[in-house]
Every structure is written in C-alpha cells, then in structure tokens.
PDB file of C-alpha atoms in Angstrom:
ATOM      1  CA  UNK A 250     -11.152  50.205 -36.696  1.00  0.00           C
ATOM      2  CA  UNK A 251     -11.323  47.254 -39.103  1.00  0.00           C
ATOM      3  CA  UNK A 252     -11.792  47.664 -42.779  1.00  0.00           C
ATOM      4  CA  UNK A 253     -10.913  46.171 -46.174  1.00  0.00           C
ATOM      5  CA  UNK A 254     -10.191  48.049 -49.370  1.00  0.00           C
ATOM      6  CA  UNK A 255      -9.853  46.263 -52.664  1.00  0.00           C
ATOM      7  CA  UNK A 256      -9.287  47.536 -56.211  1.00  0.00           C
ATOM      8  CA  UNK A 257     -12.381  48.572 -58.206  1.00  0.00           C
ATOM      9  CA  UNK A 258     -13.449  46.564 -61.108  1.00  0.00           C
ATOM     10  CA  UNK A 259     -14.309  45.280 -63.543  1.00  0.00           C
ATOM     11  CA  UNK A 260     -10.979  43.796 -64.388  1.00  0.00           C
ATOM     12  CA  UNK A 261     -10.984  42.409 -68.035  1.00  0.00           C
ATOM     13  CA  UNK A 262      -8.208  40.039 -69.123  1.00  0.00           C
ATOM     14  CA  UNK A 263      -7.523  37.710 -71.955  1.00  0.00           C
ATOM     15  CA  UNK A 264      -7.159  33.992 -71.133  1.00  0.00           C
ATOM     16  CA  UNK A 265      -3.696  32.979 -69.890  1.00  0.00           C
ATOM     17  CA  UNK A 266      -2.985  36.552 -68.748  1.00  0.00           C
ATOM     18  CA  UNK A 267      -1.587  37.227 -65.322  1.00  0.00           C
ATOM     19  CA  UNK A 268      -3.928  38.442 -62.666  1.00  0.00           C
ATOM     20  CA  UNK A 269      -3.510  40.680 -59.651  1.00  0.00           C
ATOM     21  CA  UNK A 270      -6.334  41.953 -57.487  1.00  0.00           C
ATOM     22  CA  UNK A 271      -5.127  44.403 -54.826  1.00  0.00           C
ATOM     23  CA  UNK A 272      -6.369  44.199 -51.248  1.00  0.00           C
ATOM     24  CA  UNK A 273      -5.222  46.229 -48.321  1.00  0.00           C
ATOM     25  CA  UNK A 274      -6.644  46.259 -44.738  1.00  0.00           C
ATOM     26  CA  UNK A 275      -6.805  48.132 -41.517  1.00  0.00           C
ATOM     27  CA  UNK A 276      -7.277  45.964 -38.385  1.00  0.00           C
ATOM     28  CA  UNK A 277      -6.710  45.956 -34.718  1.00  0.00           C
ATOM     29  CA  UNK A 278      -4.596  43.041 -33.548  1.00  0.00           C
ATOM     30  CA  UNK A 279      -3.617  40.267 -35.826  1.00  0.00           C
ATOM     31  CA  UNK A 280      -6.494  39.307 -38.079  1.00  0.00           C
ATOM     32  CA  UNK A 281      -6.892  36.308 -40.412  1.00  0.00           C
ATOM     33  CA  UNK A 282      -7.259  37.198 -44.051  1.00  0.00           C
ATOM     34  CA  UNK A 283      -9.482  35.513 -46.648  1.00  0.00           C
ATOM     35  CA  UNK A 284     -10.296  35.604 -50.340  1.00  0.00           C
ATOM     36  CA  UNK A 285     -13.766  34.534 -51.419  1.00  0.00           C
ATOM     37  CA  UNK A 286     -15.077  33.988 -54.972  1.00  0.00           C
ATOM     38  CA  UNK A 287     -18.765  34.497 -55.985  1.00  0.00           C
ATOM     39  CA  UNK A 288     -20.192  33.167 -59.189  1.00  0.00           C
ATOM     40  CA  UNK A 289     -23.338  34.719 -60.588  1.00  0.00           C
ATOM     41  CA  UNK A 290     -26.405  34.009 -58.522  1.00  0.00           C
ATOM     42  CA  UNK A 291     -24.592  32.071 -55.950  1.00  0.00           C
ATOM     43  CA  UNK A 292     -23.159  32.466 -52.415  1.00  0.00           C
ATOM     44  CA  UNK A 293     -19.592  33.095 -51.608  1.00  0.00           C
ATOM     45  CA  UNK A 294     -17.062  30.263 -51.577  1.00  0.00           C
ATOM     46  CA  UNK A 295     -13.771  30.320 -49.766  1.00  0.00           C
ATOM     47  CA  UNK A 296     -10.824  30.515 -52.195  1.00  0.00           C
ATOM     48  CA  UNK A 297      -7.922  30.806 -49.842  1.00  0.00           C
ATOM     49  CA  UNK A 298      -6.874  32.128 -46.361  1.00  0.00           C
ATOM     50  CA  UNK A 299      -3.839  33.108 -44.380  1.00  0.00           C
ATOM     51  CA  UNK A 300      -3.823  33.349 -40.548  1.00  0.00           C
ATOM     52  CA  UNK A 301      -0.544  35.077 -39.758  1.00  0.00           C
ATOM     53  CA  UNK A 302       2.050  37.311 -41.197  1.00  0.00           C
ATOM     54  CA  UNK A 303       4.061  35.920 -44.125  1.00  0.00           C
ATOM     55  CA  UNK A 304       1.718  33.018 -44.649  1.00  0.00           C
ATOM     56  CA  UNK A 305       0.845  32.259 -48.152  1.00  0.00           C
ATOM     57  CA  UNK A 306      -2.620  30.934 -48.979  1.00  0.00           C
ATOM     58  CA  UNK A 307      -3.090  28.968 -52.234  1.00  0.00           C
ATOM     59  CA  UNK A 308      -5.859  27.145 -54.105  1.00  0.00           C
ATOM     60  CA  UNK A 309      -6.665  26.284 -57.675  1.00  0.00           C
ATOM     61  CA  UNK A 310      -3.605  28.329 -58.997  1.00  0.00           C
ATOM     62  CA  UNK A 311      -4.494  31.393 -56.925  1.00  0.00           C
ATOM     63  CA  UNK A 312      -2.258  32.565 -54.200  1.00  0.00           C
ATOM     64  CA  UNK A 313      -1.947  35.456 -51.747  1.00  0.00           C
ATOM     65  CA  UNK A 314       0.669  36.413 -49.188  1.00  0.00           C
ATOM     66  CA  UNK A 315      -0.207  37.959 -45.817  1.00  0.00           C
ATOM     67  CA  UNK A 316       2.080  41.088 -45.654  1.00  0.00           C
ATOM     68  CA  UNK A 317       1.802  42.753 -42.276  1.00  0.00           C
ATOM     69  CA  UNK A 318       4.441  45.515 -43.193  1.00  0.00           C
ATOM     70  CA  UNK A 319       2.299  46.742 -46.080  1.00  0.00           C
ATOM     71  CA  UNK A 320      -1.130  45.558 -44.582  1.00  0.00           C
ATOM     72  CA  UNK A 321      -1.767  43.836 -47.927  1.00  0.00           C
ATOM     73  CA  UNK A 322      -3.121  40.497 -49.114  1.00  0.00           C
ATOM     74  CA  UNK A 323      -3.017  40.770 -52.863  1.00  0.00           C
ATOM     75  CA  UNK A 324      -4.631  37.963 -54.995  1.00  0.00           C
ATOM     76  CA  UNK A 325      -2.504  36.557 -57.978  1.00  0.00           C
ATOM     77  CA  UNK A 326      -2.865  33.861 -60.606  1.00  0.00           C
ATOM     78  CA  UNK A 327      -0.303  33.263 -63.271  1.00  0.00           C
ATOM     79  CA  UNK A 328      -2.671  32.126 -66.082  1.00  0.00           C
ATOM     80  CA  UNK A 329      -6.338  32.933 -65.833  1.00  0.00           C
ATOM     81  CA  UNK A 330      -9.123  30.863 -67.525  1.00  0.00           C
ATOM     82  CA  UNK A 331     -12.566  31.963 -68.698  1.00  0.00           C
ATOM     83  CA  UNK A 332     -13.985  29.851 -65.920  1.00  0.00           C
ATOM     84  CA  UNK A 333     -12.242  32.194 -63.345  1.00  0.00           C
ATOM     85  CA  UNK A 334     -14.754  34.918 -64.286  1.00  0.00           C
ATOM     86  CA  UNK A 335     -16.395  35.924 -61.081  1.00  0.00           C
ATOM     87  CA  UNK A 336     -16.447  38.395 -58.323  1.00  0.00           C
ATOM     88  CA  UNK A 337     -13.678  38.239 -55.811  1.00  0.00           C
ATOM     89  CA  UNK A 338     -13.997  39.476 -52.231  1.00  0.00           C
ATOM     90  CA  UNK A 339     -11.171  40.136 -49.779  1.00  0.00           C
ATOM     91  CA  UNK A 340     -12.114  39.724 -46.076  1.00  0.00           C
ATOM     92  CA  UNK A 341     -10.661  39.874 -42.614  1.00  0.00           C
ATOM     93  CA  UNK A 342     -11.546  38.362 -39.264  1.00  0.00           C
ATOM     94  CA  UNK A 343      -9.965  40.295 -36.372  1.00  0.00           C
ATOM     95  CA  UNK A 344      -8.281  38.148 -33.727  1.00  0.00           C
ATOM     96  CA  UNK A 345     -10.675  36.705 -31.284  1.00  0.00           C
ATOM     97  CA  UNK A 346     -13.641  38.617 -32.613  1.00  0.00           C
ATOM     98  CA  UNK A 347     -16.487  36.992 -34.442  1.00  0.00           C
ATOM     99  CA  UNK A 348     -17.408  39.681 -37.003  1.00  0.00           C
ATOM    100  CA  UNK A 349     -16.018  39.547 -40.530  1.00  0.00           C
ATOM    101  CA  UNK A 350     -15.207  42.512 -42.753  1.00  0.00           C
ATOM    102  CA  UNK A 351     -15.549  42.329 -46.444  1.00  0.00           C
ATOM    103  CA  UNK A 352     -14.209  44.492 -49.304  1.00  0.00           C
ATOM    104  CA  UNK A 353     -16.551  45.774 -51.891  1.00  0.00           C
ATOM    105  CA  UNK A 354     -15.690  42.931 -54.428  1.00  0.00           C
ATOM    106  CA  UNK A 355     -13.788  43.059 -57.763  1.00  0.00           C
ATOM    107  CA  UNK A 356     -15.373  41.665 -60.872  1.00  0.00           C
ATOM    108  CA  UNK A 357     -13.033  39.628 -63.150  1.00  0.00           C
ATOM    109  CA  UNK A 358     -13.963  39.086 -66.734  1.00  0.00           C
ATOM    110  CA  UNK A 359     -11.792  36.691 -68.683  1.00  0.00           C
ATOM    111  CA  UNK A 360     -12.130  36.693 -72.485  1.00  0.00           C
ATOM    112  CA  UNK A 361     -11.188  33.672 -74.702  1.00  0.00           C
TER     113      UNK A 361
ATOM    114  CA  UNK B 107     -22.982  16.465 -46.635  1.00  0.00           C
ATOM    115  CA  UNK B 108     -22.641  19.255 -44.204  1.00  0.00           C
ATOM    116  CA  UNK B 109     -23.535  22.786 -45.325  1.00  0.00           C
ATOM    117  CA  UNK B 110     -25.871  25.753 -45.234  1.00  0.00           C
ATOM    118  CA  UNK B 111     -29.277  25.776 -46.948  1.00  0.00           C
ATOM    119  CA  UNK B 112     -31.393  28.839 -47.601  1.00  0.00           C
ATOM    120  CA  UNK B 113     -34.917  28.666 -48.921  1.00  0.00           C
ATOM    121  CA  UNK B 114     -36.421  29.680 -51.133  1.00  0.00           C
ATOM    122  CA  UNK B 115     -33.971  30.570 -53.850  1.00  0.00           C
ATOM    123  CA  UNK B 116     -36.308  33.292 -55.351  1.00  0.00           C
ATOM    124  CA  UNK B 117     -38.962  35.115 -53.245  1.00  0.00           C
ATOM    125  CA  UNK B 118     -41.453  37.638 -54.367  1.00  0.00           C
ATOM    126  CA  UNK B 119     -43.547  39.746 -52.076  1.00  0.00           C
ATOM    127  CA  UNK B 120     -46.000  42.511 -52.289  1.00  0.00           C
ATOM    128  CA  UNK B 121     -45.133  45.865 -50.855  1.00  0.00           C
ATOM    129  CA  UNK B 122     -46.249  46.100 -47.158  1.00  0.00           C
ATOM    130  CA  UNK B 123     -45.930  42.335 -46.515  1.00  0.00           C
ATOM    131  CA  UNK B 124     -43.579  40.777 -44.091  1.00  0.00           C
ATOM    132  CA  UNK B 125     -41.555  37.775 -45.408  1.00  0.00           C
ATOM    133  CA  UNK B 126     -39.286  35.325 -43.621  1.00  0.00           C
ATOM    134  CA  UNK B 127     -36.133  33.860 -45.143  1.00  0.00           C
ATOM    135  CA  UNK B 128     -34.949  30.511 -43.940  1.00  0.00           C
ATOM    136  CA  UNK B 129     -31.376  29.524 -43.032  1.00  0.00           C
ATOM    137  CA  UNK B 130     -30.447  26.106 -41.749  1.00  0.00           C
ATOM    138  CA  UNK B 131     -26.949  24.618 -41.158  1.00  0.00           C
ATOM    139  CA  UNK B 132     -25.696  21.273 -40.140  1.00  0.00           C
ATOM    140  CA  UNK B 133     -22.133  22.198 -39.622  1.00  0.00           C
ATOM    141  CA  UNK B 134     -22.526  22.515 -35.877  1.00  0.00           C
ATOM    142  CA  UNK B 135     -21.490  25.993 -35.875  1.00  0.00           C
ATOM    143  CA  UNK B 136     -22.195  28.439 -33.109  1.00  0.00           C
ATOM    144  CA  UNK B 137     -22.153  31.744 -34.979  1.00  0.00           C
ATOM    145  CA  UNK B 138     -24.510  32.632 -37.742  1.00  0.00           C
ATOM    146  CA  UNK B 139     -24.921  35.832 -39.854  1.00  0.00           C
ATOM    147  CA  UNK B 140     -27.201  37.517 -42.382  1.00  0.00           C
ATOM    148  CA  UNK B 141     -25.904  39.799 -45.063  1.00  0.00           C
ATOM    149  CA  UNK B 142     -27.496  41.880 -47.804  1.00  0.00           C
ATOM    150  CA  UNK B 143     -25.952  42.256 -51.198  1.00  0.00           C
ATOM    151  CA  UNK B 144     -27.168  44.796 -53.739  1.00  0.00           C
ATOM    152  CA  UNK B 145     -26.279  44.602 -57.402  1.00  0.00           C
ATOM    153  CA  UNK B 146     -22.601  45.332 -58.004  1.00  0.00           C
ATOM    154  CA  UNK B 147     -22.144  45.949 -54.257  1.00  0.00           C
ATOM    155  CA  UNK B 148     -20.266  44.183 -51.374  1.00  0.00           C
ATOM    156  CA  UNK B 149     -21.860  42.565 -48.460  1.00  0.00           C
ATOM    157  CA  UNK B 150     -23.564  44.509 -45.605  1.00  0.00           C
ATOM    158  CA  UNK B 151     -24.158  42.859 -42.165  1.00  0.00           C
ATOM    159  CA  UNK B 152     -27.773  42.846 -41.054  1.00  0.00           C
ATOM    160  CA  UNK B 153     -27.698  40.653 -37.896  1.00  0.00           C
ATOM    161  CA  UNK B 154     -25.496  38.093 -36.334  1.00  0.00           C
ATOM    162  CA  UNK B 155     -25.737  35.519 -33.610  1.00  0.00           C
ATOM    163  CA  UNK B 156     -22.878  33.975 -31.657  1.00  0.00           C
ATOM    164  CA  UNK B 157     -24.958  31.526 -29.585  1.00  0.00           C
ATOM    165  CA  UNK B 158     -28.516  30.336 -29.285  1.00  0.00           C
ATOM    166  CA  UNK B 159     -30.992  32.904 -27.983  1.00  0.00           C
ATOM    167  CA  UNK B 160     -28.637  35.770 -28.490  1.00  0.00           C
ATOM    168  CA  UNK B 161     -28.040  38.065 -31.431  1.00  0.00           C
ATOM    169  CA  UNK B 162     -26.671  41.493 -32.348  1.00  0.00           C
ATOM    170  CA  UNK B 163     -27.504  44.145 -34.858  1.00  0.00           C
ATOM    171  CA  UNK B 164     -25.205  44.595 -37.765  1.00  0.00           C
ATOM    172  CA  UNK B 165     -24.718  47.688 -39.809  1.00  0.00           C
ATOM    173  CA  UNK B 166     -28.207  47.806 -41.401  1.00  0.00           C
ATOM    174  CA  UNK B 167     -30.591  46.084 -39.023  1.00  0.00           C
ATOM    175  CA  UNK B 168     -33.449  48.591 -39.381  1.00  0.00           C
ATOM    176  CA  UNK B 169     -36.495  46.904 -40.998  1.00  0.00           C
ATOM    177  CA  UNK B 170     -35.254  43.398 -40.256  1.00  0.00           C
ATOM    178  CA  UNK B 171     -35.671  40.944 -37.298  1.00  0.00           C
ATOM    179  CA  UNK B 172     -34.191  37.589 -36.402  1.00  0.00           C
ATOM    180  CA  UNK B 173     -34.552  34.819 -33.896  1.00  0.00           C
ATOM    181  CA  UNK B 174     -32.119  32.084 -32.799  1.00  0.00           C
ATOM    182  CA  UNK B 175     -34.054  29.401 -30.990  1.00  0.00           C
ATOM    183  CA  UNK B 176     -31.980  26.479 -32.233  1.00  0.00           C
ATOM    184  CA  UNK B 177     -28.335  26.206 -32.993  1.00  0.00           C
ATOM    185  CA  UNK B 178     -29.104  25.053 -36.594  1.00  0.00           C
ATOM    186  CA  UNK B 179     -31.587  27.750 -37.566  1.00  0.00           C
ATOM    187  CA  UNK B 180     -31.360  31.555 -37.933  1.00  0.00           C
ATOM    188  CA  UNK B 181     -34.416  32.914 -39.802  1.00  0.00           C
ATOM    189  CA  UNK B 182     -34.494  36.406 -41.051  1.00  0.00           C
ATOM    190  CA  UNK B 183     -37.815  38.453 -41.346  1.00  0.00           C
ATOM    191  CA  UNK B 184     -37.931  41.300 -43.665  1.00  0.00           C
ATOM    192  CA  UNK B 185     -40.619  43.523 -42.412  1.00  0.00           C
ATOM    193  CA  UNK B 186     -42.798  46.133 -44.093  1.00  0.00           C
ATOM    194  CA  UNK B 187     -40.644  48.881 -42.278  1.00  0.00           C
ATOM    195  CA  UNK B 188     -37.684  47.900 -44.571  1.00  0.00           C
ATOM    196  CA  UNK B 189     -37.916  50.706 -47.247  1.00  0.00           C
ATOM    197  CA  UNK B 190     -35.973  49.001 -49.998  1.00  0.00           C
ATOM    198  CA  UNK B 191     -35.930  45.279 -49.524  1.00  0.00           C
ATOM    199  CA  UNK B 192     -35.250  44.044 -52.998  1.00  0.00           C
ATOM    200  CA  UNK B 193     -31.889  42.429 -52.731  1.00  0.00           C
ATOM    201  CA  UNK B 194     -29.881  39.187 -52.589  1.00  0.00           C
ATOM    202  CA  UNK B 195     -29.670  37.856 -49.058  1.00  0.00           C
ATOM    203  CA  UNK B 196     -26.799  35.589 -47.800  1.00  0.00           C
ATOM    204  CA  UNK B 197     -26.683  33.561 -44.703  1.00  0.00           C
ATOM    205  CA  UNK B 198     -23.344  32.466 -43.288  1.00  0.00           C
ATOM    206  CA  UNK B 199     -22.018  30.474 -40.336  1.00  0.00           C
ATOM    207  CA  UNK B 200     -18.688  29.939 -38.573  1.00  0.00           C
ATOM    208  CA  UNK B 201     -17.014  28.331 -35.595  1.00  0.00           C
ATOM    209  CA  UNK B 202     -15.812  31.253 -33.325  1.00  0.00           C
ATOM    210  CA  UNK B 203     -12.187  32.047 -33.595  1.00  0.00           C
ATOM    211  CA  UNK B 204      -9.746  34.164 -35.544  1.00  0.00           C
ATOM    212  CA  UNK B 205      -8.633  31.424 -37.905  1.00  0.00           C
ATOM    213  CA  UNK B 206     -11.989  30.093 -38.713  1.00  0.00           C
ATOM    214  CA  UNK B 207     -13.639  30.436 -42.173  1.00  0.00           C
ATOM    215  CA  UNK B 208     -17.025  31.832 -42.769  1.00  0.00           C
ATOM    216  CA  UNK B 209     -19.174  29.462 -44.791  1.00  0.00           C
ATOM    217  CA  UNK B 210     -22.011  30.754 -47.052  1.00  0.00           C
ATOM    218  CA  UNK B 211     -25.410  29.483 -48.171  1.00  0.00           C
ATOM    219  CA  UNK B 212     -26.499  29.782 -51.804  1.00  0.00           C
ATOM    220  CA  UNK B 213     -28.576  32.963 -51.089  1.00  0.00           C
ATOM    221  CA  UNK B 214     -32.193  34.018 -51.531  1.00  0.00           C
ATOM    222  CA  UNK B 215     -33.095  36.698 -54.086  1.00  0.00           C
ATOM    223  CA  UNK B 216     -36.026  38.753 -52.697  1.00  0.00           C
ATOM    224  CA  UNK B 217     -38.053  40.923 -55.096  1.00  0.00           C
ATOM    225  CA  UNK B 218     -40.727  43.271 -53.939  1.00  0.00           C
ATOM    226  CA  UNK B 219     -43.414  43.882 -56.523  1.00  0.00           C
TER     227      UNK B 219
END
C-alpha cells in the first residue's frame, strides 16, 4: 500500500539553527514526492517537490532529496527564521494514480 | 489570478442541520478533493472527483455528500448524520498525473453549536 510517515513534532529551534524533518514513505511504483507548508488558519501551500529518484527539490532555502534506496524525502534548511514557523506535511502521489497520501504533519516553532 | 476559492471562511451551524461548503477553481483542473483536518492532525480524504459527474468516496465519507455538475465546482454537504462535524475543511484540485501538484484552497472552519 501507500503511506507516508513523518517525525512527530513539535520541533522547536532557535533562529538560524539547522532544520531536518524526517519523512519516509511506502509506495507502489514510482511516486512523486512533495513537501507542503501550512500557516495557522490557512490552506496548504506547495513548498517543493521531486518526481524521480535522486531529484532534489528546493525552494526558499528548503531542500529535500528523493532517496529511493532509503524511501526517504527529508526536509532540510540550513538556517531557519521565525517566519518559517508553521506545520510541514510530506506527501506522495503514486505514479499514474490520482490520490494523494499525506503524513500527519510536523509543527515547527522557531524562537528569536 | 488562477486559484481555488472556498466560502465561507467560518461557518456555524446548529446540531441536526445540513450545511454546504463551497469550492470553486479556475485552474481548469479535472480532479478535485475534499479533506478534513482536526486540530493537530493530518489530512483525511472525504471525497474526490476525477471528472465531471463522477466522484469516489475517500477514507471518511460517512455523513458527507458531494456533487460534481461542473468542472469548476465541487460542493461538499455535511449532513446531520456526521456525528462530529466540527473541523477545518480543505478543498484541493490537480491535473491528473503522477508529477502534478495538488493545489489547496484557504479552507472553511465549520463549528457545530
């Protein structure tokens, strides 16, 4: 079956710290992988995506690499800001299948 | 600007009443989705539709109904049979295909009084 597992939060960091949010997946076929961000009271926004093994998605200083051998898509950022405080969701879309699978979300709190 | 709109932003209903949440998109996307999000939780799929006049149940369809009469619109009705309807409801759409992104609306917060 298809599923996404991400690390439980909340994750609390000081400004300028290094961020890693772990995400692993189970999928049939060759899925596309996504990270979404949700700010309080809002919908989800696409942060980055990768469509095949070894691809690296990047946006706004965040990056994640599609690792087929470890079935992982960990989100990283070298120096977080207070404005990065939000909930981050890892998701997958199995190949040629129109249903998305989301992780449970990881809340990030960045303190000044 | 292309996007997904959901209305209203906040909705209150009395217990036992049906209520319909609106979702409209002008992205020309074929597929549309409804999710429910509870506080501190992830997204749970209620219904999805890949084309007009067709839709499928998701993981938690009981107590909900949908219609898809137009490509642009995918309204969700929360019926009185839904035992715990207070939640944040998110609508999304996508172009079918493995590489395509799912785009989300701003959400509707439903509170049952």
